[in-house]
PDB file of C-alpha atoms in Angstrom:
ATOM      1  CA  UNK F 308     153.606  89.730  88.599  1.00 36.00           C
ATOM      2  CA  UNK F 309     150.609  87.277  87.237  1.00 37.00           C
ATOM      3  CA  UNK F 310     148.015  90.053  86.852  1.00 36.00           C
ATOM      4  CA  UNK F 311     146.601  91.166  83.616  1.00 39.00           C
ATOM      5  CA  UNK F 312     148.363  93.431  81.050  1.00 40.00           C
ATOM      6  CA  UNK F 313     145.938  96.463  81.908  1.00 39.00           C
ATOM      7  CA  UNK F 314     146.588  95.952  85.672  1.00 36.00           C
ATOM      8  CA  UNK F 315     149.852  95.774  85.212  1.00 36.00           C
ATOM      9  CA  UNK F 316     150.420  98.937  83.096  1.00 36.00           C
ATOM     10  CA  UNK F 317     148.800 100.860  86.183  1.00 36.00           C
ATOM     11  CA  UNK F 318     151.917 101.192  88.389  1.00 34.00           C
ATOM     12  CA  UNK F 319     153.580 103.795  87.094  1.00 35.00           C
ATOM     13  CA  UNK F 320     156.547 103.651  88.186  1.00 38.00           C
ATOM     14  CA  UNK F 321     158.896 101.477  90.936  1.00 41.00           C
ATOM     15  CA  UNK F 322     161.455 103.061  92.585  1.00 41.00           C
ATOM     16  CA  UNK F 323     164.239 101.389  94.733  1.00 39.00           C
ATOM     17  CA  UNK F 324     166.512 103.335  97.218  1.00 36.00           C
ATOM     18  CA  UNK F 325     169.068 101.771  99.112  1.00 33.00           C
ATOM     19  CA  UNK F 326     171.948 102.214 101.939  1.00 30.00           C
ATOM     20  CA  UNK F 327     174.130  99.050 100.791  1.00 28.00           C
ATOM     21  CA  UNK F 328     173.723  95.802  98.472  1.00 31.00           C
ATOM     22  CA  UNK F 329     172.361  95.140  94.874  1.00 31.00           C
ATOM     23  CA  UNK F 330     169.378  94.400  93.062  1.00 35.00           C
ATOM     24  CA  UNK F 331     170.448  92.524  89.956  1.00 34.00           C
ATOM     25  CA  UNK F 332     170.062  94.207  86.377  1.00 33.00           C
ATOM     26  CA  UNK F 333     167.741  91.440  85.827  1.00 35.00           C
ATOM     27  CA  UNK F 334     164.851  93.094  88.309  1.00 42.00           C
ATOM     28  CA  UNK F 335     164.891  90.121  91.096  1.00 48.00           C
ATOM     29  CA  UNK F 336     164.550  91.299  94.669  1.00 54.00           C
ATOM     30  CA  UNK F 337     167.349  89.663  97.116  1.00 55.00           C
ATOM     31  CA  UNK F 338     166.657  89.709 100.731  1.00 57.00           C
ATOM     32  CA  UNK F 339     168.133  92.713 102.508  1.00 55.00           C
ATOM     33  CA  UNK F 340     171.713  91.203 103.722  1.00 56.00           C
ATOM     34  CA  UNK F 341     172.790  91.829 107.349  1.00 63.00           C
ATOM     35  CA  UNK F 342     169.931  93.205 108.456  1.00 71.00           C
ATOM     36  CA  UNK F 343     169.733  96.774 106.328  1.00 75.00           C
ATOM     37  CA  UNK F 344     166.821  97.934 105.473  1.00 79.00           C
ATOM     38  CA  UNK F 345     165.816  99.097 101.932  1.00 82.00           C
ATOM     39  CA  UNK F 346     163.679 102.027 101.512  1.00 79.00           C
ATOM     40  CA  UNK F 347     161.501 101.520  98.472  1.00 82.00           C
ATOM     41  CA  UNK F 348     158.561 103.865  96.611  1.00 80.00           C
ATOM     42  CA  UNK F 349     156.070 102.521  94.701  1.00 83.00           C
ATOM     43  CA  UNK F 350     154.654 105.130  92.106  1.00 79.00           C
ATOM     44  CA  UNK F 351     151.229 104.169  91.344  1.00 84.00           C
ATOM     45  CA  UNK F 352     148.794 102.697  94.258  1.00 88.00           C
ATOM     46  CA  UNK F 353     147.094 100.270  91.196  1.00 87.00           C
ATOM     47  CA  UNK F 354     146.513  96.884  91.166  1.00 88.00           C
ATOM     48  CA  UNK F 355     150.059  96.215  90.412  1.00 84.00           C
ATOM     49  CA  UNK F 356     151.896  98.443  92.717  1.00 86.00           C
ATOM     50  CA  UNK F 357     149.508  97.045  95.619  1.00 91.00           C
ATOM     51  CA  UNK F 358     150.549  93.698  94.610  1.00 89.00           C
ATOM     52  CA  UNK F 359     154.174  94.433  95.022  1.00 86.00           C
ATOM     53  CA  UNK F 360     153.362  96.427  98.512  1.00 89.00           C
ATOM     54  CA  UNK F 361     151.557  93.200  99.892  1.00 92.00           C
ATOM     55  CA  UNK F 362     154.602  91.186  98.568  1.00 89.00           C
ATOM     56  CA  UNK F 363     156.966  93.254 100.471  1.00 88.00           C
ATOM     57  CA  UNK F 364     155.277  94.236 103.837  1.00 91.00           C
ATOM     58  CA  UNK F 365     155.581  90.447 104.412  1.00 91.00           C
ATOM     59  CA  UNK F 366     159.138  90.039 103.837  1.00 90.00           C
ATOM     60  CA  UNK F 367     161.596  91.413 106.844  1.00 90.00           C
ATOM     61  CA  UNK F 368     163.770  94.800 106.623  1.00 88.00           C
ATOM     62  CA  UNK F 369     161.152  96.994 104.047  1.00 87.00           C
ATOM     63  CA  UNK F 370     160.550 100.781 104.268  1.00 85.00           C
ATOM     64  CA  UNK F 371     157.726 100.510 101.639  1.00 86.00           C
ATOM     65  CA  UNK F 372     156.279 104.033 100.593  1.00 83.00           C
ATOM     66  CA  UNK F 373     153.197 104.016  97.997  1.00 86.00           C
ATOM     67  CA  UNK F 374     153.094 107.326  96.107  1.00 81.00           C
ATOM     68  CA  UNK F 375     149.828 107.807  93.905  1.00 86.00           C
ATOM     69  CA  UNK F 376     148.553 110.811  92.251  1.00 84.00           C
ATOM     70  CA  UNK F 377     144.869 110.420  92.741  1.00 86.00           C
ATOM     71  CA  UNK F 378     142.760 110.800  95.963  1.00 88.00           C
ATOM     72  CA  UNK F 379     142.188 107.846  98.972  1.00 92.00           C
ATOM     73  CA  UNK F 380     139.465 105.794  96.831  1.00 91.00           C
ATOM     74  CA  UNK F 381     137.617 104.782 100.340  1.00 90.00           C
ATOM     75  CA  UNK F 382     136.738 108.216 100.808  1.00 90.00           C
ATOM     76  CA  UNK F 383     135.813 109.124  97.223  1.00 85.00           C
ATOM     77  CA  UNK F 384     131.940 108.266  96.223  1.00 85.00           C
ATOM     78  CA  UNK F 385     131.584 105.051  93.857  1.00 77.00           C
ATOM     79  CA  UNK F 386     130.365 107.273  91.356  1.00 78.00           C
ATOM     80  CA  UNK F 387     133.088 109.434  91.099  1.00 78.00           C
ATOM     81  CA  UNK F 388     135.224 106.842  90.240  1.00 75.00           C
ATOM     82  CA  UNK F 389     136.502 106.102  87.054  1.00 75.00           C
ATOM     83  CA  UNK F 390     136.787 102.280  86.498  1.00 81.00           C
ATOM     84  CA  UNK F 391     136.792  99.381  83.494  1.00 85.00           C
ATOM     85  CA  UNK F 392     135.776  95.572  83.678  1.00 87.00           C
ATOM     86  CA  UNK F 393     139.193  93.130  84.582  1.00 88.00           C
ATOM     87  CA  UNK F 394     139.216  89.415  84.005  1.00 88.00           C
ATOM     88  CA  UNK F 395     141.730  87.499  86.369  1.00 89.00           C
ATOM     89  CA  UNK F 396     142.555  84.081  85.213  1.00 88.00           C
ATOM     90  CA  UNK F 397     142.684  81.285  87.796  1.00 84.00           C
ATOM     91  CA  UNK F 398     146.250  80.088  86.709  1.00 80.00           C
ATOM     92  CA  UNK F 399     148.006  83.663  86.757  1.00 82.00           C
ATOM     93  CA  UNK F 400     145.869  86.419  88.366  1.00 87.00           C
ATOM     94  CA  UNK F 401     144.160  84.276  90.702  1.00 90.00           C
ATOM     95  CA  UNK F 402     147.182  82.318  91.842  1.00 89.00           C
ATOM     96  CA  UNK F 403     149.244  85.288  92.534  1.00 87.00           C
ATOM     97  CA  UNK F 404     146.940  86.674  95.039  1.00 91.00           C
ATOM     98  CA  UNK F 405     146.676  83.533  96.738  1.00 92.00           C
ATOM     99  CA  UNK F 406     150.783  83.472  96.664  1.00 89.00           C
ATOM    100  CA  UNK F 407     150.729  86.383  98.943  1.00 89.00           C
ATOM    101  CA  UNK F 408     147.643  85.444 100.893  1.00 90.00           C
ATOM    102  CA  UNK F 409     145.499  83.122 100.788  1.00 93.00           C
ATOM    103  CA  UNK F 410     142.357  85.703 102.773  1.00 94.00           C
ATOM    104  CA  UNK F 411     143.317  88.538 100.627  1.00 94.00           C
ATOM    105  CA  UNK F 412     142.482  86.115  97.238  1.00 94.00           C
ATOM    106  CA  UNK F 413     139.476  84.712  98.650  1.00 95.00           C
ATOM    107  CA  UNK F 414     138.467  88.523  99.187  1.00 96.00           C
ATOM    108  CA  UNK F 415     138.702  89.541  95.971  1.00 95.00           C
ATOM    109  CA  UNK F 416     136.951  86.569  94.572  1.00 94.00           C
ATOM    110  CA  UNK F 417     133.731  87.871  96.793  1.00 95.00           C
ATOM    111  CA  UNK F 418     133.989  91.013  95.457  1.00 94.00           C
ATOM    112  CA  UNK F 419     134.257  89.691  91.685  1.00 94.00           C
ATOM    113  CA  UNK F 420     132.248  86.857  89.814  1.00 92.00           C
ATOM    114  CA  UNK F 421     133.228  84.067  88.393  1.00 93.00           C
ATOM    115  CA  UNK F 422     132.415  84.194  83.805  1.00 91.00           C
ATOM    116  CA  UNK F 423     132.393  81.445  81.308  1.00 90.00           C
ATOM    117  CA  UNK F 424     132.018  83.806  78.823  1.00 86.00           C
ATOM    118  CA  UNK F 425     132.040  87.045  77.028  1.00 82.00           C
ATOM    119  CA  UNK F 426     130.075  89.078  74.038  1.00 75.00           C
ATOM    120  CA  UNK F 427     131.763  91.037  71.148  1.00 74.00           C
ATOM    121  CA  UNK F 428     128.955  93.219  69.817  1.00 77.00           C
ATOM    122  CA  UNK F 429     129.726  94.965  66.464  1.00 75.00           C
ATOM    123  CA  UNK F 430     128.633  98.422  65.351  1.00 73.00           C
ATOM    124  CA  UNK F 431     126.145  96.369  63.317  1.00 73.00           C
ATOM    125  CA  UNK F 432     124.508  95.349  66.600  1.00 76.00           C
ATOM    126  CA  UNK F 433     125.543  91.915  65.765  1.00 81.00           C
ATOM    127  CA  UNK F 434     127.718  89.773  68.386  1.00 81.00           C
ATOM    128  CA  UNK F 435     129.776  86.856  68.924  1.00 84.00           C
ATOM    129  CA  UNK F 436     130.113  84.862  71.671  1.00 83.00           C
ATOM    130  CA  UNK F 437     133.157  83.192  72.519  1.00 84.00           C
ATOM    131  CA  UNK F 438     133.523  80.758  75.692  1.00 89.00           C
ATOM    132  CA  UNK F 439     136.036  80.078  77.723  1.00 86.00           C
ATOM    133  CA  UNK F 440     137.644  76.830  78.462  1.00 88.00           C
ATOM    134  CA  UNK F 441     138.585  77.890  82.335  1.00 89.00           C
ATOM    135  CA  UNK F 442     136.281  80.344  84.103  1.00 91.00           C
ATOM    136  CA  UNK F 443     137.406  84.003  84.828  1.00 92.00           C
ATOM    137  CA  UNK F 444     136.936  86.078  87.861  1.00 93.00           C
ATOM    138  CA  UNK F 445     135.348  89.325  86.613  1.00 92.00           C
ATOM    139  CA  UNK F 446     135.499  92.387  88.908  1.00 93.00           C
ATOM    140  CA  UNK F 447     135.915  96.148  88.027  1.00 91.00           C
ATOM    141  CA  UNK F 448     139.389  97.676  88.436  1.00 91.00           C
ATOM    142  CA  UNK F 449     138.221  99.946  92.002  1.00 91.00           C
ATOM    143  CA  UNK F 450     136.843  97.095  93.122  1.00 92.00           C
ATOM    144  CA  UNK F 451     140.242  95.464  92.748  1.00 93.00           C
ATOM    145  CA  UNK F 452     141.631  98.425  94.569  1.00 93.00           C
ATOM    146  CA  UNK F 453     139.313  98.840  97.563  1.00 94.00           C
ATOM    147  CA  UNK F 454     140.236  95.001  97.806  1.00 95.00           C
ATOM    148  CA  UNK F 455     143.321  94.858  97.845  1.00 95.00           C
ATOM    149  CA  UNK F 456     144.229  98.203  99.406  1.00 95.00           C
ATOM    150  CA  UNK F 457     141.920  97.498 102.681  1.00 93.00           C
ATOM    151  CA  UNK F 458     143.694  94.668 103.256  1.00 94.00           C
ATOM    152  CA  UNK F 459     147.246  96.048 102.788  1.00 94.00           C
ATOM    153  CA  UNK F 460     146.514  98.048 106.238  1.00 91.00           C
ATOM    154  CA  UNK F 461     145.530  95.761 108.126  1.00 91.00           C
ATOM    155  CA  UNK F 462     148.312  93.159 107.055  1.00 88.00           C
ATOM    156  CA  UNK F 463     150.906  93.112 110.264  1.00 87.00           C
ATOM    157  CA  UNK F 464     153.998  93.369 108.900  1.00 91.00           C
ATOM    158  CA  UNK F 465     157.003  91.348 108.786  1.00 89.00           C
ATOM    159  CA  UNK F 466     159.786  92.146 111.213  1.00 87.00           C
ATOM    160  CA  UNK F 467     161.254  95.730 110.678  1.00 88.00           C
ATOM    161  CA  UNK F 468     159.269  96.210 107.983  1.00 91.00           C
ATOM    162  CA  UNK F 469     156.376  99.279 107.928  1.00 90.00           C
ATOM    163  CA  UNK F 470     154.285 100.550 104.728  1.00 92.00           C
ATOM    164  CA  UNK F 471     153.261 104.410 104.529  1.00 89.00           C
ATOM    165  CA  UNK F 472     150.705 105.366 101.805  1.00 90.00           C
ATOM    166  CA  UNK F 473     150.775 109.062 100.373  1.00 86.00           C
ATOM    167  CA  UNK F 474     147.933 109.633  98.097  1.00 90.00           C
ATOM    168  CA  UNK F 475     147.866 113.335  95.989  1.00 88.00           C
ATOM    169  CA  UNK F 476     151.371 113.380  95.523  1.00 83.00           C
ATOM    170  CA  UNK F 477     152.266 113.155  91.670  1.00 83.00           C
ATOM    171  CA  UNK F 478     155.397 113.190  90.152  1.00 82.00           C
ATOM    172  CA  UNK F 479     156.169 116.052  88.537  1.00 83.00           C
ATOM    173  CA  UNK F 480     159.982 115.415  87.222  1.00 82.00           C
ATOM    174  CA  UNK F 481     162.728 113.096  87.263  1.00 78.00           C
ATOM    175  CA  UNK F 482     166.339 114.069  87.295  1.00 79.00           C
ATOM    176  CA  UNK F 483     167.983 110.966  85.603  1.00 77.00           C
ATOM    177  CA  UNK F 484     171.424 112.636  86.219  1.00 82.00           C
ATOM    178  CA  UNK F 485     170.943 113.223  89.742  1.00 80.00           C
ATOM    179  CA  UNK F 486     168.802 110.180  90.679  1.00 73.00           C
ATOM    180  CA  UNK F 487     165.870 112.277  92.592  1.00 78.00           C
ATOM    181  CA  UNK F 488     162.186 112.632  91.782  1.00 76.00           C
ATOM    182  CA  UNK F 489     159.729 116.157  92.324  1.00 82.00           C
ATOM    183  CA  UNK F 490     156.751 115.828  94.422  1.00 85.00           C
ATOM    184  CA  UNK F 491     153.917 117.926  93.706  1.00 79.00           C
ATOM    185  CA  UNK F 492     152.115 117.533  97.171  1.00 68.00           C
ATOM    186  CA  UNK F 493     155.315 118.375  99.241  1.00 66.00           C
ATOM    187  CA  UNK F 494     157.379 120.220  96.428  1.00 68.00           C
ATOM    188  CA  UNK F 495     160.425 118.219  97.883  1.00 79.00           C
ATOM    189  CA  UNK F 496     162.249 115.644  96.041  1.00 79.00           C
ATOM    190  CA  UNK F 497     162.802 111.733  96.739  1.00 73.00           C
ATOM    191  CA  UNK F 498     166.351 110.281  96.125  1.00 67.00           C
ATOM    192  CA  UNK F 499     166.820 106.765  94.355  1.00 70.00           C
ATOM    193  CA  UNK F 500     169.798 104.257  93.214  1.00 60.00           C
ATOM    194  CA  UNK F 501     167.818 101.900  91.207  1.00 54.00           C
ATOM    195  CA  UNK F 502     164.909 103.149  88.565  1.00 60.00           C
ATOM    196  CA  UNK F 503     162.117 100.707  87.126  1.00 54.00           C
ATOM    197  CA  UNK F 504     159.236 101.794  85.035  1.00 54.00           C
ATOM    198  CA  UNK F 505     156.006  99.676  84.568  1.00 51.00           C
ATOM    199  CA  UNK F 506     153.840 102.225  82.378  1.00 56.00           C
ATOM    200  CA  UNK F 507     153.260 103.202  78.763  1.00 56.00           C
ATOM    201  CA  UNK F 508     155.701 105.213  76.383  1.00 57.00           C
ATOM    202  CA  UNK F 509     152.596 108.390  77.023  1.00 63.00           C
ATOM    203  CA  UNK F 510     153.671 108.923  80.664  1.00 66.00           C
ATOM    204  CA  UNK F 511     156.467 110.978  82.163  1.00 65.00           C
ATOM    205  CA  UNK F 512     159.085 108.732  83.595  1.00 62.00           C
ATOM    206  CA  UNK F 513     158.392 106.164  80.835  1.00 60.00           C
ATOM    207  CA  UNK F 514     159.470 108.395  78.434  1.00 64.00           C
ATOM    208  CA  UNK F 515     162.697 110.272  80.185  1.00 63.00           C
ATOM    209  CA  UNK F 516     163.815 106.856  80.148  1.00 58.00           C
ATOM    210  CA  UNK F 517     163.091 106.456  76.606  1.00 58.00           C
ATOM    211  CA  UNK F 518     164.998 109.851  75.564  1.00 58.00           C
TER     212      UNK F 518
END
């Protein structure tokens, strides 16, 4: 997707489960043939893995399930929250969101605002300025979140096609041989066909795939 590095690097972990047809080795998503829907977890309810949800729940035949470690963020207190500055550029992160929807974009934009600029500060105390040549939205990455994951549940879905959000629930292993992932919050384990990672080389499933 079009959002920036450190966005992207906070989806853990994309995992696709189906009952018939291919997703090439190449990572595109093909419309469910004949009508069969595909079952598919997203590890990691970040800016990326939202993305991906709100891409889905609009596209017919998707049993989308959002799996993320941490607690419901609407019900956590602001200060709680552990968050960093994000700049979206208008040609990538900007025009992704407004790809998918065109209220959900214009929502983050009120939540963020708009830069020409940024300061580098030394351990001198001296700084540098340097401009930029299109302005950037500038938002923090929970504001991001709240954003985008308010709107995910109240986005009607395409036909045959639901979302369910389970937050808590961290993966604690991945059988590679036997294609299944551990749950801590239900202890049970989740099946898959296809495996995708979108994290760094310091997390779990990034580096079982690695081995």
């Amino acid at each position: 997707m079009s959002l920036p590095q450190r966005a992207r690097t906070g989806i853990l972990l994309l995992l696709f489960l189906f009952t018939s047809s291919y997703i090439p080795a190449s990572g595109g998503l093909s419309k469910p043939t004949n009508h069969v829907k595909k079952k598919i977890v997203i590890i990691g309810a970040g800016p990326a893995g939202l993305l991906f949800a709100h891409y889905l729940l609009r596209r017919p035949h998707y049993e989308i399930h959002i799996l993320e470690k941490r607690g419901d963020p609407r019900s956590i207190p602001p200060s709680e929250l552990r968050t960093y500055p994000m700049s979206l550029q208008q040609k990538r992160g900007i025009r992704a969101l407004k790809e998918i929807s065109a209220t959900l974009a214009k929502a983050v934009e009120e939540a963020g605002g708009w830069v020409k600029g940024t300061h580098f500060r030394r351990g001198d105390e001296t700084s540098t300025r340097k401009s930029f040549r299109v302005p950037m939205l500038s938002l923090g990455r929970n504001q991001l979140v709240l954003v985008m994951l308010q709107h995910l549940v109240m986005v009607a879905p395409a036909d045959d096609s639901s979302i369910e959000i389970h937050f808590n629930a961290n993966v604690k292993d991945v059988d590679l041989e036997k294609n299944a992932i551990l749950v801590s919050k239900t202890g049970g384990t989740v099946s898959y066909t296809h495996l995708r990672a979108h994290e760094t080389k310091a997390n779990l499933v990034c580096r079982l795939l690695l081995e």
